[in-house]
């Protein structure tokens, strides 16, 4: 059974701080990793995708992947209240067998 | 560019009625996914299509659920008969096969079965 695990939160950080979101997965054959942001009552929105070990940066967001540890994380620098949302980690094998984690609720306090 | 389009956005129906949800993927995308999201179970993949062919329907909860993709620009998810436990938000997502496999979600259909 493929599983993706995340801390449900809520994770509370002050405005301007770094928010760190973590995700572990069970299937070693997983090839593609994604972070989605979902505001309450809205659909998931793709933030980052990562496929190789290491870091990938896009603006205030950095995704980190460690396939040996089966671990992927998302760092949000200079957190803003508008970043308050649920963050979903998703894992797939070549675009198939997409599995989403339960999500981590992030609250950025002004 | 238009994103994934879903209709209706909200559906309220009585138990036992047939429900049909519709999805138009992003033009040029050849994979389409149907998901269901509830507070208890999170986001669950129900079925996905590649080039209009169903590839994996193992997430479809039971025979009351069926999905079709008659062409590259249209898909339906049908529930017949509907039950209160089917109440959820149903999302459709689409992607291009390889190399990124990034999925883009529609706005969802909020289904309430009374």
CSV table of C-alpha atoms in Angstrom, one decimal:
chain,number,residue,atom,x,y,z
A,1,UNK,CA,0.0,0.0,0.0
A,2,UNK,CA,1.5,3.2,-1.1
A,3,UNK,CA,1.5,5.9,1.6
A,4,UNK,CA,2.4,9.5,1.9
A,5,UNK,CA,2.6,10.9,5.4
A,6,UNK,CA,2.6,14.5,6.6
A,7,UNK,CA,2.1,16.2,10.0
A,8,UNK,CA,-1.4,17.5,10.0
A,9,UNK,CA,-0.5,20.6,11.9
A,10,UNK,CA,-1.5,23.2,12.4
A,11,UNK,CA,2.0,24.6,12.0
A,12,UNK,CA,2.1,28.1,13.2
A,13,UNK,CA,4.9,30.5,12.3
A,14,UNK,CA,5.3,34.3,12.8
A,15,UNK,CA,5.3,36.5,9.7
A,16,UNK,CA,8.7,36.7,8.2
A,17,UNK,CA,9.9,33.4,9.5
A,18,UNK,CA,10.8,30.2,7.6
A,19,UNK,CA,8.1,27.6,7.5
A,20,UNK,CA,9.3,24.0,7.1
A,21,UNK,CA,6.9,21.3,5.8
A,22,UNK,CA,7.8,17.7,5.7
A,23,UNK,CA,6.6,14.6,3.9
A,24,UNK,CA,7.7,11.0,3.8
A,25,UNK,CA,6.6,8.3,1.3
A,26,UNK,CA,6.7,4.5,1.4
A,27,UNK,CA,7.2,3.5,-2.3
A,28,UNK,CA,10.9,3.5,-3.2
A,29,UNK,CA,9.9,3.4,-6.9
A,30,UNK,CA,8.5,6.9,-6.7
A,31,UNK,CA,9.9,9.3,-9.3
A,32,UNK,CA,8.0,12.5,-9.2
A,33,UNK,CA,7.2,14.7,-6.2
A,34,UNK,CA,4.9,17.7,-5.9
A,35,UNK,CA,3.8,20.3,-3.5
A,36,UNK,CA,0.3,21.8,-3.8
A,37,UNK,CA,-1.2,24.6,-1.8
A,38,UNK,CA,-4.9,24.5,-1.0
A,39,UNK,CA,-6.8,27.4,0.4
A,40,UNK,CA,-10.0,26.7,2.3
A,41,UNK,CA,-12.9,26.0,-0.2
A,42,UNK,CA,-10.5,26.1,-3.2
A,43,UNK,CA,-8.8,23.5,-5.4
A,44,UNK,CA,-5.2,22.4,-5.0
A,45,UNK,CA,-2.7,24.7,-6.7
A,46,UNK,CA,0.7,23.4,-7.9
A,47,UNK,CA,3.6,25.2,-6.2
A,48,UNK,CA,6.7,23.0,-6.9
A,49,UNK,CA,7.7,19.8,-8.6
A,50,UNK,CA,11.0,18.0,-7.9
A,51,UNK,CA,12.5,14.9,-9.5
A,52,UNK,CA,16.1,14.7,-8.5
A,53,UNK,CA,17.9,14.6,-5.1
A,54,UNK,CA,18.8,18.0,-3.7
A,55,UNK,CA,17.2,21.4,-3.6
A,56,UNK,CA,15.1,23.3,-6.1
A,57,UNK,CA,14.3,26.9,-5.5
A,58,UNK,CA,11.5,29.0,-6.9
A,59,UNK,CA,11.2,32.5,-5.4
A,60,UNK,CA,10.4,32.1,-1.6
A,61,UNK,CA,9.9,28.4,-2.0
A,62,UNK,CA,12.5,25.6,-1.8
A,63,UNK,CA,11.8,22.0,-2.3
A,64,UNK,CA,14.2,19.4,-1.0
A,65,UNK,CA,14.3,15.7,-2.0
A,66,UNK,CA,16.2,12.8,-0.4
A,67,UNK,CA,15.3,9.6,-2.1
A,68,UNK,CA,17.5,7.5,0.1
A,69,UNK,CA,15.6,8.7,3.2
A,70,UNK,CA,12.3,8.8,1.2
A,71,UNK,CA,11.8,12.3,2.4
A,72,UNK,CA,10.7,15.5,0.6
A,73,UNK,CA,10.3,18.9,2.2
A,74,UNK,CA,9.1,22.4,1.4
A,75,UNK,CA,10.6,25.5,2.9
A,76,UNK,CA,8.8,28.8,2.7
A,77,UNK,CA,11.1,31.8,3.4
A,78,UNK,CA,9.8,35.2,4.6
A,79,UNK,CA,6.4,33.6,5.4
A,80,UNK,CA,3.4,35.9,4.8
A,81,UNK,CA,-0.2,35.7,6.2
A,82,UNK,CA,-1.3,34.9,2.6
A,83,UNK,CA,0.7,31.7,2.8
A,84,UNK,CA,-1.7,30.4,5.4
A,85,UNK,CA,-3.3,27.3,3.7
A,86,UNK,CA,-3.1,23.5,3.7
A,87,UNK,CA,0.0,22.1,1.9
A,88,UNK,CA,-0.4,18.8,0.2
A,89,UNK,CA,2.5,16.6,-0.8
A,90,UNK,CA,2.0,14.3,-3.8
A,91,UNK,CA,4.1,11.4,-5.1
A,92,UNK,CA,3.9,9.5,-8.3
A,93,UNK,CA,5.6,6.9,-10.5
A,94,UNK,CA,6.0,8.4,-14.0
A,95,UNK,CA,2.7,10.2,-13.8
A,96,UNK,CA,0.8,7.2,-12.6
A,97,UNK,CA,-0.3,6.0,-9.2
A,98,UNK,CA,-0.6,9.5,-7.9
A,99,UNK,CA,-0.9,9.5,-4.1
A,100,UNK,CA,-1.5,12.6,-2.0
A,101,UNK,CA,-0.7,13.1,1.7
A,102,UNK,CA,-3.2,14.3,4.2
A,103,UNK,CA,-1.8,17.8,4.1
A,104,UNK,CA,-0.3,20.1,6.7
A,105,UNK,CA,-2.2,23.2,7.7
A,106,UNK,CA,0.0,26.2,7.9
A,107,UNK,CA,-0.9,29.4,9.8
A,108,UNK,CA,1.3,32.5,9.4
A,109,UNK,CA,0.7,34.9,12.3
A,110,UNK,CA,0.9,38.6,11.6
B,1,UNK,CA,-5.5,30.1,-21.3
B,2,UNK,CA,-8.5,28.3,-19.9
B,3,UNK,CA,-7.8,25.9,-17.1
B,4,UNK,CA,-9.7,22.7,-16.2
B,5,UNK,CA,-13.4,23.4,-16.4
B,6,UNK,CA,-15.9,21.5,-14.2
B,7,UNK,CA,-19.6,21.6,-14.0
B,8,UNK,CA,-21.7,21.9,-12.1
B,9,UNK,CA,-19.9,23.8,-9.2
B,10,UNK,CA,-22.5,22.7,-6.7
B,11,UNK,CA,-24.9,19.9,-6.8
B,12,UNK,CA,-27.6,19.0,-4.2
B,13,UNK,CA,-29.6,15.8,-4.8
B,14,UNK,CA,-31.6,13.3,-2.9
B,15,UNK,CA,-30.5,9.8,-2.1
B,16,UNK,CA,-31.1,7.4,-4.9
B,17,UNK,CA,-30.9,10.0,-7.7
B,18,UNK,CA,-28.3,9.8,-10.5
B,19,UNK,CA,-25.6,12.4,-10.5
B,20,UNK,CA,-23.3,13.3,-13.4
B,21,UNK,CA,-20.2,15.5,-13.0
B,22,UNK,CA,-18.5,16.9,-16.0
B,23,UNK,CA,-14.9,17.9,-16.8
B,24,UNK,CA,-13.1,19.6,-19.7
B,25,UNK,CA,-9.3,19.2,-19.4
B,26,UNK,CA,-6.8,21.7,-20.5
B,27,UNK,CA,-6.4,21.7,-24.2
B,28,UNK,CA,-3.4,19.5,-25.2
B,29,UNK,CA,-3.3,17.6,-22.0
B,30,UNK,CA,-3.7,13.8,-22.6
B,31,UNK,CA,-4.1,12.5,-19.0
B,32,UNK,CA,-7.2,13.2,-16.9
B,33,UNK,CA,-7.8,12.4,-13.2
B,34,UNK,CA,-10.9,12.3,-11.0
B,35,UNK,CA,-10.4,12.8,-7.3
B,36,UNK,CA,-12.7,12.9,-4.3
B,37,UNK,CA,-11.9,15.0,-1.2
B,38,UNK,CA,-13.5,14.7,2.2
B,39,UNK,CA,-12.3,15.8,5.7
B,40,UNK,CA,-12.1,12.2,6.8
B,41,UNK,CA,-10.2,10.6,3.9
B,42,UNK,CA,-8.4,13.6,2.3
B,43,UNK,CA,-7.8,13.6,-1.4
B,44,UNK,CA,-8.4,10.2,-3.1
B,45,UNK,CA,-7.7,9.3,-6.7
B,46,UNK,CA,-10.7,7.6,-8.1
B,47,UNK,CA,-9.7,6.9,-11.7
B,48,UNK,CA,-7.4,8.2,-14.4
B,49,UNK,CA,-7.4,8.2,-18.2
B,50,UNK,CA,-4.5,8.4,-20.6
B,51,UNK,CA,-5.3,9.3,-24.2
B,52,UNK,CA,-9.0,8.7,-23.4
B,53,UNK,CA,-8.4,5.2,-22.1
B,54,UNK,CA,-9.1,4.3,-18.5
B,55,UNK,CA,-5.7,3.2,-17.0
B,56,UNK,CA,-6.5,2.6,-13.3
B,57,UNK,CA,-9.9,2.6,-11.8
B,58,UNK,CA,-8.9,0.9,-8.5
B,59,UNK,CA,-9.9,3.9,-6.5
B,60,UNK,CA,-13.5,3.8,-7.7
B,61,UNK,CA,-15.4,3.0,-4.5
B,62,UNK,CA,-18.0,0.7,-5.9
B,63,UNK,CA,-20.1,-0.2,-8.9
B,64,UNK,CA,-22.3,2.8,-8.3
B,65,UNK,CA,-19.5,4.9,-9.7
B,66,UNK,CA,-18.6,5.0,-13.4
B,67,UNK,CA,-16.5,7.3,-15.5
B,68,UNK,CA,-16.1,7.9,-19.2
B,69,UNK,CA,-13.9,9.9,-21.5
B,70,UNK,CA,-15.5,9.8,-25.0
B,71,UNK,CA,-13.0,12.3,-26.5
B,72,UNK,CA,-9.9,14.3,-25.5
B,73,UNK,CA,-11.9,17.3,-24.3
B,74,UNK,CA,-14.6,15.8,-22.2
B,75,UNK,CA,-15.1,13.4,-19.3
B,76,UNK,CA,-17.9,12.4,-17.0
B,77,UNK,CA,-18.1,10.9,-13.5
B,78,UNK,CA,-21.5,9.3,-12.8
B,79,UNK,CA,-22.9,8.1,-9.5
B,80,UNK,CA,-26.1,6.0,-9.7
B,81,UNK,CA,-27.7,5.7,-7.3
B,82,UNK,CA,-26.3,8.3,-5.1
B,83,UNK,CA,-26.0,7.9,-1.3
B,84,UNK,CA,-25.4,10.5,1.5
B,85,UNK,CA,-21.8,9.1,2.0
B,86,UNK,CA,-21.0,10.2,-1.5
B,87,UNK,CA,-21.2,13.8,-0.3
B,88,UNK,CA,-17.7,15.3,-1.0
B,89,UNK,CA,-15.9,17.7,-3.3
B,90,UNK,CA,-15.0,16.0,-6.6
B,91,UNK,CA,-12.0,17.4,-8.5
B,92,UNK,CA,-10.9,16.8,-12.0
B,93,UNK,CA,-7.2,17.3,-12.9
B,94,UNK,CA,-5.3,17.1,-16.2
B,95,UNK,CA,-1.7,16.7,-17.2
B,96,UNK,CA,0.6,16.0,-20.1
B,97,UNK,CA,2.3,12.6,-20.1
B,98,UNK,CA,6.0,13.1,-19.4
B,99,UNK,CA,8.4,14.4,-18.5
B,100,UNK,CA,7.0,16.6,-15.7
B,101,UNK,CA,3.5,14.9,-15.1
B,102,UNK,CA,2.4,18.1,-13.4
B,103,UNK,CA,-1.4,18.0,-12.7
B,104,UNK,CA,-3.6,21.0,-12.8
B,105,UNK,CA,-6.9,20.9,-10.9
B,106,UNK,CA,-10.3,22.3,-11.8
B,107,UNK,CA,-12.4,24.2,-9.3
B,108,UNK,CA,-14.2,21.1,-8.1
B,109,UNK,CA,-17.9,20.1,-7.8
B,110,UNK,CA,-19.3,20.2,-4.3
B,111,UNK,CA,-21.8,17.3,-4.1
B,112,UNK,CA,-24.4,17.1,-1.3
B,113,UNK,CA,-26.6,14.0,-1.2
B,114,UNK,CA,-29.5,14.3,1.3
